[in-house]
Amino acid sequence: MIIQPPRHITPLDNILPDEPLLMMGAGPVPIPERVAAANSIVINHLGDTMAKIIEQVKAMSRYVFQTQSDHILGVAGPGSAAMEMAIANMVVPGSKVLSICNGFFSSRLADMAERVEAEVIRLEVNEKEAACPEIVEAYIKKHQPKVLTIVQGETSNTVCNKHLKTIAGIARQYDCLVIVDAVCTLSTMPLEMENWNIDAIITGGQKGLSSIPGVSLIAFSDRAWDHIEARKGRLRHWCLDAKLADQFWYKKAYHYTAPVSGILAMHEALRLICQETLPVRFKRHLRSSTALQAGLETMGLSLYIKPEARLNSVVGINLPKDLASKTLLTYMSAHYRVEISGSFGANIVRIGQMGEQSRSHHIFRTLHALGASMKALGVKVDIPAGVSALESTLEIFSFEPTVSAACLQAQEAVTSYS
Ligand SMILES: *Cc1c(COP(=O)(O)O)cnc(C)c1O
C-alpha cells in the first residue's frame, strides 16, 4: 500500500492569529527581534564560525551564572533535559539524594533521581512556604545525602526558595553536592553559583533568558566535574553524557549535531543580558513584578503566596471559587490577545515576569486585559484603581539611583560583548 499525503492541511498563515498573542504566561515568553533573527540561521556546526560563537556563549554564560567554571555546556533539549543531564551525571545509582520538593518541577528532579536508581529522600515543604534551612540541615545530618536537589523558583505554584544561599552553604559543610533548577529565575533575580557554593545550575531557553524553547544551558562547578570524572562505569545516557558533550563544547569535536540556530538565538539572548547587565536586569524585573502585584491587589484580587515566600518571576493570583481558570484564559485570549497560564491544581492563574515580559507596556496591557475579562465574567474589580497603583509603583522605583557601583563594574566587564 502506498500512503498518500494528508489532504486538507492548512498553511500556517491560516492557523496563526493575524496579530501575535502577547505571551504573558509561565513560558515560553516573547523573544527580542535579534533572538528571533538569529534563530532563523543555519551554519556549519563544526566550523570556525561556530567555534567562535561557542566561545562567546561560554564566556557570557559564566557572567550570567556568576561562575568561573570551565564546565558550562549547552543541551539540545528542554529545561527538563538539562535537569536530567545534571541528575544522570552527578547521581550515582544506589547513592542517596535529598530532594527538596516545593511543587511540580522540584518533584520532577526527585523523580529523575529515582529513575537512575538513587535512594531518594523527599523533603516535602509545606504548601505555599519556602524551604526552611534548619529542617534541611536536620535531614542532611540524618540521611547524609551525596546530592541535594532544589528549585530556586517553583514556577508551578509561584513559591520562591528565598533561603537558597543558606541551604547551599549548609550542604557544602556536609560535603553534599547541590543541584539548583533555575529555569524560570536565571537572570531575573540574584543567583551566584560560585559565591553560593552551588555545584550545578540548570536553565532553559524560554523563560528567564527570553530565548527560544528547546535549547538549554547547564553549568557544573569544578567540584561537580571532579566527581563526574572520577565516576566508574559507563553512564546509561548517551546524549546527556556530560563528558561526551564536553567534546563539542571544549574540544571542537563531534558529539551530536548541535542545534545551531538555537545556539545562535541563545548567543543573542545572552548578549542582550550582558549588555543590560545583571544588576539593571534584576532591578527591571523587581520593578515590573512589584508594580504588577500592586496593580493586581489594588484592583481587588489576592495573590496566592505571601510576600515571605513569593516568587517575582511568576505571579500566582487567586480566582473566585465560581470562576474556572479555563473560562477566564479563553476570554482574555479571544478578546484581548493576551495569554496567561492556569495552574497544576490550585484555583489560580499565573502571570509571568521573565525577560521580555517585564516591560511596562506589557504589564499595563496584561493588567487591563485580566481586569476587563474578569469584569465581563461577573467579578467585581476596580480596574482604574489597579492601573493607577501599577503606575505609581513603577514611578517609585524610577526615583531610586539607577546606576550603582556594582552595576558600573559589571558594565565594564562586558563591554566587549556589546
Ligand atoms: C519550565 C520549567 C522547567 C521545565 O522546562 P521545560 O523546558 O518545560 O522542560 C523546569 N523547572 C522549572 C522551574 C521550570 O519553570
Coordinates of C-alpha atoms and ligand atoms in Angstrom, one line a residue:
M1 CA 0.0 0.0 0.0
I2 CA 1.2 3.5 -0.9
I3 CA 0.4 6.1 1.7
Q4 CA -0.8 9.4 0.3
P5 CA -0.1 12.8 1.7
P6 CA -2.8 14.1 4.0
R7 CA -5.4 16.3 2.4
H8 CA -6.8 19.5 4.0
I9 CA -3.6 20.7 5.6
T10 CA -4.0 24.4 6.5
P11 CA -1.0 26.7 5.8
L12 CA 0.5 28.2 9.0
D13 CA -0.7 31.7 7.9
N14 CA -4.2 30.5 8.2
I15 CA -3.7 28.9 11.6
L16 CA -1.7 31.6 13.4
P17 CA -3.6 34.7 14.5
D18 CA -3.0 37.8 12.4
E19 CA -1.7 39.6 15.4
P20 CA 0.6 37.5 17.6
L21 CA -0.7 36.9 21.1
L22 CA 1.1 38.6 23.9
M23 CA 2.7 35.6 25.8
M24 CA 2.4 36.6 29.5
G25 CA 2.1 33.1 30.9
A26 CA 4.7 30.8 32.7
G27 CA 6.7 30.4 29.4
P28 CA 7.5 30.4 26.6
V29 CA 8.0 34.2 26.8
P30 CA 8.3 36.8 24.0
I31 CA 11.7 36.9 22.4
P32 CA 13.6 40.0 21.2
E33 CA 13.9 40.6 17.4
R34 CA 17.6 39.9 17.5
V35 CA 17.0 36.5 19.1
A36 CA 14.3 35.6 16.5
A37 CA 16.5 36.7 13.6
A38 CA 19.4 34.6 14.9
N39 CA 17.1 31.6 15.3
S40 CA 16.5 31.6 11.5
I41 CA 20.1 31.0 10.5
V42 CA 21.8 27.6 9.9
I43 CA 25.6 27.3 9.9
N44 CA 28.1 24.5 10.0
H45 CA 28.1 23.0 13.4
L46 CA 31.8 22.3 13.5
G47 CA 33.2 25.3 11.5
D48 CA 35.3 28.2 12.7
T49 CA 32.3 30.5 12.9
M50 CA 30.5 28.1 15.3
A51 CA 33.7 27.7 17.4
K52 CA 33.8 31.5 17.9
I53 CA 30.1 31.6 18.8
I54 CA 30.5 28.7 21.3
E55 CA 33.5 30.5 23.0
Q56 CA 31.3 33.6 23.4
V57 CA 28.3 31.7 24.7
K58 CA 30.5 30.1 27.3
A59 CA 32.1 33.5 28.3
M60 CA 28.7 35.2 28.6
S61 CA 27.2 32.2 30.5
R62 CA 30.0 32.5 33.0
Y63 CA 28.8 36.0 33.7
V64 CA 25.1 35.1 33.8
F65 CA 25.7 32.1 36.1
Q66 CA 28.3 34.0 38.1
T67 CA 31.0 31.4 37.9
Q68 CA 34.5 31.0 36.6
S69 CA 33.9 27.3 35.9
D70 CA 35.0 25.8 32.6
H71 CA 32.2 23.3 32.6
I72 CA 29.3 25.1 31.0
L73 CA 27.5 23.0 28.4
G74 CA 24.6 23.6 26.0
V75 CA 21.9 21.0 25.8
A76 CA 19.8 20.3 22.7
G77 CA 16.6 19.9 24.6
P78 CA 14.1 21.5 27.0
G79 CA 14.9 22.6 30.6
S80 CA 13.9 19.1 31.6
A81 CA 16.8 17.6 29.5
A82 CA 19.2 19.8 31.4
M83 CA 17.7 18.7 34.6
E84 CA 18.1 15.1 33.5
M85 CA 21.7 15.8 32.5
A86 CA 22.5 17.1 36.0
I87 CA 21.0 14.1 37.6
A88 CA 22.4 11.5 35.2
N89 CA 25.9 12.8 35.6
M90 CA 26.0 13.7 39.3
V91 CA 23.9 10.9 40.8
V92 CA 25.5 7.5 41.2
P93 CA 22.9 4.7 41.2
G94 CA 22.4 3.5 44.7
S95 CA 23.6 6.7 46.3
K96 CA 21.5 9.0 48.5
V97 CA 19.8 12.1 47.1
L98 CA 17.9 14.6 49.2
S99 CA 15.2 16.3 47.1
I100 CA 13.6 19.4 48.4
C101 CA 10.1 19.3 47.0
N102 CA 8.1 22.5 46.8
G103 CA 5.9 21.5 43.9
F104 CA 5.8 20.1 40.3
F105 CA 9.2 20.9 39.0
S106 CA 11.2 20.3 42.1
S107 CA 9.4 16.9 42.4
R108 CA 10.4 16.2 38.8
L109 CA 14.1 16.3 39.9
A110 CA 13.3 13.7 42.6
D111 CA 11.5 11.5 40.0
M112 CA 14.5 11.7 37.7
A113 CA 16.9 10.7 40.6
E114 CA 14.7 7.7 41.3
R115 CA 14.9 6.7 37.6
V116 CA 18.7 6.5 37.9
E117 CA 18.1 4.3 40.9
A118 CA 19.2 6.6 43.6
E119 CA 17.8 6.3 47.1
V120 CA 15.8 9.5 47.1
I121 CA 14.7 11.2 50.3
R122 CA 11.9 13.7 49.6
L123 CA 11.6 16.7 51.9
E124 CA 8.1 17.8 51.2
V125 CA 7.9 21.5 52.0
N126 CA 4.6 22.9 53.4
E127 CA 2.4 24.3 50.8
K128 CA 2.9 28.0 50.0
E129 CA 6.2 28.1 52.0
A130 CA 9.9 28.3 51.2
A131 CA 12.2 25.5 52.3
C132 CA 13.5 26.1 55.9
P133 CA 17.3 25.8 56.3
E134 CA 17.0 24.3 59.8
I135 CA 14.8 21.5 58.6
V136 CA 17.1 20.9 55.6
E137 CA 20.1 20.7 57.9
A138 CA 18.3 18.1 60.1
Y139 CA 17.6 16.0 57.0
I140 CA 21.2 16.2 55.8
K141 CA 22.5 15.2 59.2
K142 CA 20.2 12.3 59.4
H143 CA 20.5 10.9 55.9
Q144 CA 24.0 12.1 54.8
P145 CA 23.0 12.5 51.1
K146 CA 25.6 12.8 48.4
V147 CA 23.5 15.2 46.3
L148 CA 20.8 17.7 47.2
T149 CA 18.3 19.0 44.6
I150 CA 16.3 22.2 44.9
V151 CA 14.5 24.7 42.8
Q152 CA 15.0 28.5 43.1
G153 CA 11.6 29.5 41.8
E154 CA 8.9 26.9 41.7
T155 CA 7.0 28.1 38.6
S156 CA 4.1 25.7 39.2
N157 CA 2.8 27.4 42.4
T158 CA 4.9 30.6 42.4
V159 CA 6.9 29.8 45.6
C160 CA 10.5 31.2 45.8
N161 CA 13.1 29.3 47.9
K162 CA 14.4 32.5 49.5
H163 CA 16.9 30.7 51.7
L164 CA 18.7 29.0 48.8
K165 CA 22.1 30.6 49.6
T166 CA 21.9 29.4 53.2
I167 CA 20.8 26.0 52.3
A168 CA 23.5 25.5 49.7
G169 CA 26.1 26.8 52.3
I170 CA 24.9 24.1 54.8
A171 CA 25.0 21.4 52.1
R172 CA 28.6 22.3 51.4
Q173 CA 29.5 21.9 55.1
Y174 CA 28.4 18.3 54.9
D175 CA 30.1 17.7 51.5
C176 CA 26.9 17.3 49.7
L177 CA 26.7 18.4 46.0
V178 CA 23.9 20.9 45.2
I179 CA 21.9 21.0 42.0
V180 CA 19.7 24.1 41.5
D181 CA 16.9 24.3 39.0
A182 CA 16.9 28.0 37.8
V183 CA 14.9 27.6 34.7
C184 CA 12.5 30.4 35.4
T185 CA 14.7 32.6 37.6
L186 CA 18.2 32.8 36.0
S187 CA 18.9 36.4 35.0
T188 CA 15.6 37.6 36.7
M189 CA 16.9 37.7 40.3
P190 CA 20.3 37.2 42.1
L191 CA 21.9 33.7 41.8
E192 CA 25.6 33.5 42.3
M193 CA 26.9 30.0 41.5
E194 CA 30.4 30.4 42.9
N195 CA 29.7 32.6 45.9
W196 CA 26.7 30.5 47.0
N197 CA 28.5 27.1 46.7
I198 CA 26.3 25.6 44.0
D199 CA 27.6 22.6 42.0
A200 CA 25.2 22.6 39.1
I201 CA 22.7 25.1 37.8
I202 CA 20.1 24.3 35.2
T203 CA 18.3 26.7 32.9
G204 CA 16.1 26.5 29.9
G205 CA 15.9 29.0 27.0
Q206 CA 12.2 30.0 27.0
K207 CA 11.9 31.6 30.4
G208 CA 14.2 33.9 32.3
L209 CA 16.7 34.1 29.4
S210 CA 14.0 35.1 26.9
S211 CA 15.3 32.8 24.1
I212 CA 13.6 30.0 22.3
P213 CA 12.4 26.8 23.9
G214 CA 14.4 23.6 23.2
V215 CA 18.0 24.8 23.8
S216 CA 19.2 24.9 27.4
L217 CA 22.3 25.5 29.4
I218 CA 23.9 23.7 32.3
A219 CA 26.8 24.8 34.5
F220 CA 28.9 22.4 36.6
S221 CA 31.3 23.5 39.4
D222 CA 34.9 22.2 39.4
R223 CA 33.9 20.0 42.4
A224 CA 31.0 18.5 40.4
W225 CA 33.2 18.0 37.4
D226 CA 35.9 16.2 39.5
H227 CA 33.1 13.9 40.8
I228 CA 31.9 13.3 37.2
E229 CA 35.4 12.5 36.0
A230 CA 36.1 10.2 39.0
R231 CA 32.9 8.1 38.4
K232 CA 33.5 4.5 37.4
G233 CA 31.5 2.7 34.8
R234 CA 29.6 4.0 31.8
L235 CA 26.7 6.4 32.0
R236 CA 23.3 5.0 30.9
H237 CA 22.5 8.1 29.0
W238 CA 24.4 8.8 25.8
C239 CA 23.0 12.2 24.6
L240 CA 23.2 13.5 28.1
D241 CA 26.7 12.3 29.0
A242 CA 28.5 15.4 30.1
K243 CA 31.9 14.0 29.2
L244 CA 30.7 13.4 25.6
A245 CA 29.1 16.9 25.5
D246 CA 32.4 18.3 26.7
Q247 CA 34.0 17.1 23.5
F248 CA 31.9 19.5 21.5
W249 CA 31.8 22.4 24.0
Y250 CA 35.5 22.4 24.8
K251 CA 37.4 20.4 22.1
K252 CA 35.6 21.3 18.9
A253 CA 34.8 17.7 18.2
Y254 CA 31.6 16.0 17.2
H255 CA 29.1 14.7 19.8
Y256 CA 25.8 15.2 18.1
T257 CA 24.8 17.8 15.6
A258 CA 24.3 20.9 17.8
P259 CA 21.1 22.8 17.4
V260 CA 23.0 25.6 15.6
S261 CA 20.1 28.0 15.2
G262 CA 19.0 27.7 18.8
I263 CA 22.6 28.3 20.0
L264 CA 22.7 31.4 17.8
A265 CA 19.5 32.5 19.4
M266 CA 21.0 31.8 22.9
H267 CA 24.0 33.8 21.9
E268 CA 21.9 36.8 21.2
A269 CA 19.8 36.4 24.4
L270 CA 22.9 36.2 26.5
R271 CA 24.5 39.2 24.7
L272 CA 21.4 41.3 25.5
I273 CA 21.7 40.2 29.1
C274 CA 25.4 41.2 29.2
Q275 CA 24.6 44.5 27.6
E276 CA 21.9 45.3 30.0
T277 CA 24.0 43.9 32.9
L278 CA 22.6 41.7 35.7
P279 CA 22.0 44.5 38.3
V280 CA 20.0 46.5 35.9
R281 CA 18.1 43.5 34.7
F282 CA 17.3 42.3 38.3
K283 CA 16.0 45.8 39.0
R284 CA 13.9 45.9 35.9
H285 CA 12.3 42.6 36.9
L286 CA 11.8 43.6 40.5
R287 CA 10.2 46.9 39.5
S288 CA 7.9 45.4 36.9
S289 CA 6.8 42.5 39.1
T290 CA 6.3 44.6 42.2
A291 CA 4.2 47.1 40.2
L292 CA 2.1 44.3 38.6
Q293 CA 1.5 42.8 42.1
A294 CA 0.4 46.2 43.5
G295 CA -1.9 46.7 40.5
L296 CA -3.5 43.3 41.0
E297 CA -4.0 43.7 44.7
T298 CA -5.4 47.2 44.4
M299 CA -7.7 46.1 41.6
G300 CA -9.3 43.8 44.3
L301 CA -7.5 40.5 43.7
S302 CA -5.4 38.5 46.1
L303 CA -2.1 36.8 45.4
Y304 CA -1.6 33.1 46.1
I305 CA 1.7 33.3 48.0
K306 CA 2.6 35.6 51.0
P307 CA 5.5 38.0 50.5
E308 CA 7.9 35.9 52.6
A309 CA 7.9 33.1 50.0
R310 CA 6.6 34.8 46.9
L311 CA 8.3 34.4 43.6
N312 CA 8.6 37.6 41.5
S313 CA 9.3 35.8 38.2
V314 CA 5.9 34.2 38.0
V315 CA 2.9 35.7 40.0
G316 CA 0.0 33.5 41.2
I317 CA -3.4 35.1 41.5
N318 CA -6.4 33.6 43.4
L319 CA -9.6 33.2 41.4
P320 CA -13.1 33.4 42.9
K321 CA -14.5 29.9 43.6
D322 CA -17.1 30.0 40.9
L323 CA -14.7 31.1 38.1
A324 CA -12.8 28.4 36.3
S325 CA -9.4 29.5 35.1
K326 CA -10.0 28.0 31.6
T327 CA -13.1 30.3 31.1
L328 CA -11.0 33.3 32.1
L329 CA -8.0 32.4 29.9
T330 CA -10.1 31.7 26.9
Y331 CA -11.9 35.0 27.2
M332 CA -8.7 37.0 27.7
S333 CA -7.1 35.4 24.8
A334 CA -10.0 35.9 22.4
H335 CA -10.9 39.5 23.4
Y336 CA -7.6 41.0 24.4
R337 CA -5.0 38.7 22.6
V338 CA -3.1 38.2 25.9
E339 CA -2.2 34.7 27.1
I340 CA -1.5 33.9 30.7
S341 CA -1.4 30.5 32.4
G342 CA -3.7 28.3 34.5
S343 CA -2.1 26.1 37.1
F344 CA -1.4 22.5 38.1
G345 CA -4.1 22.2 40.8
A346 CA -4.9 25.3 42.9
N347 CA -7.6 27.6 41.5
I348 CA -5.1 30.3 40.4
V349 CA -3.9 31.9 37.2
R350 CA -0.2 32.8 36.7
I351 CA 1.4 35.8 35.0
G352 CA 5.0 35.6 34.0
Q353 CA 7.6 38.2 34.7
M354 CA 10.6 36.7 32.9
G355 CA 12.8 38.5 30.4
E356 CA 10.8 40.5 27.9
Q357 CA 7.6 40.0 29.9
S358 CA 9.0 42.6 32.4
R359 CA 8.3 45.6 30.3
S360 CA 5.9 48.3 31.5
H361 CA 3.8 48.4 28.2
H362 CA 3.3 44.6 28.6
I363 CA 2.2 44.7 32.2
F364 CA -0.3 47.6 31.6
R365 CA -1.9 45.7 28.8
T366 CA -2.0 42.4 30.8
L367 CA -3.5 44.0 33.9
H368 CA -6.1 45.7 31.8
A369 CA -6.9 42.5 29.9
L370 CA -7.2 40.5 33.1
G371 CA -9.3 43.1 34.8
A372 CA -11.6 43.7 31.9
S373 CA -12.1 39.9 31.3
M374 CA -12.9 39.3 35.0
K375 CA -15.4 42.2 34.9
A376 CA -17.1 40.8 31.8
L377 CA -17.3 37.4 33.6
G378 CA -19.0 38.9 36.6
V379 CA -16.1 39.5 39.1
K380 CA -16.1 42.8 40.9
V381 CA -12.7 44.5 40.2
D382 CA -11.6 48.2 40.2
I383 CA -9.6 48.5 37.0
P384 CA -8.8 52.2 37.2
A385 CA -7.5 51.8 40.8
G386 CA -5.4 48.8 39.7
V387 CA -3.9 50.7 36.8
S388 CA -3.2 53.7 38.9
A389 CA -1.4 51.6 41.6
L390 CA 0.7 49.9 38.8
E391 CA 1.6 53.4 37.5
S392 CA 2.6 54.8 40.9
T393 CA 4.6 51.8 41.9
L394 CA 6.6 52.0 38.7
E395 CA 7.2 55.6 39.5
I396 CA 8.6 54.9 43.0
F397 CA 11.2 52.7 41.6
S398 CA 12.4 55.1 38.9
F399 CA 13.3 57.7 41.6
E400 CA 15.9 55.4 43.0
P401 CA 19.5 55.9 41.8
T402 CA 19.7 53.6 38.8
V403 CA 23.4 53.2 38.4
S404 CA 25.2 51.6 41.4
A405 CA 28.9 50.9 41.7
A406 CA 28.3 47.2 41.2
C407 CA 26.4 47.9 38.1
L408 CA 29.1 50.1 36.6
Q409 CA 31.7 47.4 37.3
A410 CA 29.6 44.8 35.6
Q411 CA 29.1 47.1 32.7
E412 CA 32.9 47.5 32.3
A413 CA 33.3 43.7 32.4
V414 CA 31.0 43.1 29.5
T415 CA 31.7 46.0 27.2
S416 CA 33.4 43.6 24.8
Y417 CA 30.1 41.9 24.1
S418 CA 28.1 45.0 23.2
Ligands
LIG1 C1 9.6 25.3 32.9 C2 10.4 24.8 34.0 C3 11.1 23.5 33.9 C4 11.0 22.7 32.7 O1 11.4 23.3 31.5 P1 11.0 22.6 30.1 O2 11.7 23.4 29.1 O3 9.5 22.7 30.0 O4 11.4 21.2 30.1 C5 11.8 23.1 34.9 N1 11.9 23.8 36.1 C6 11.3 25.0 36.2 C7 11.5 25.7 37.5 C8 10.5 25.5 35.2 O5 9.9 26.7 35.4

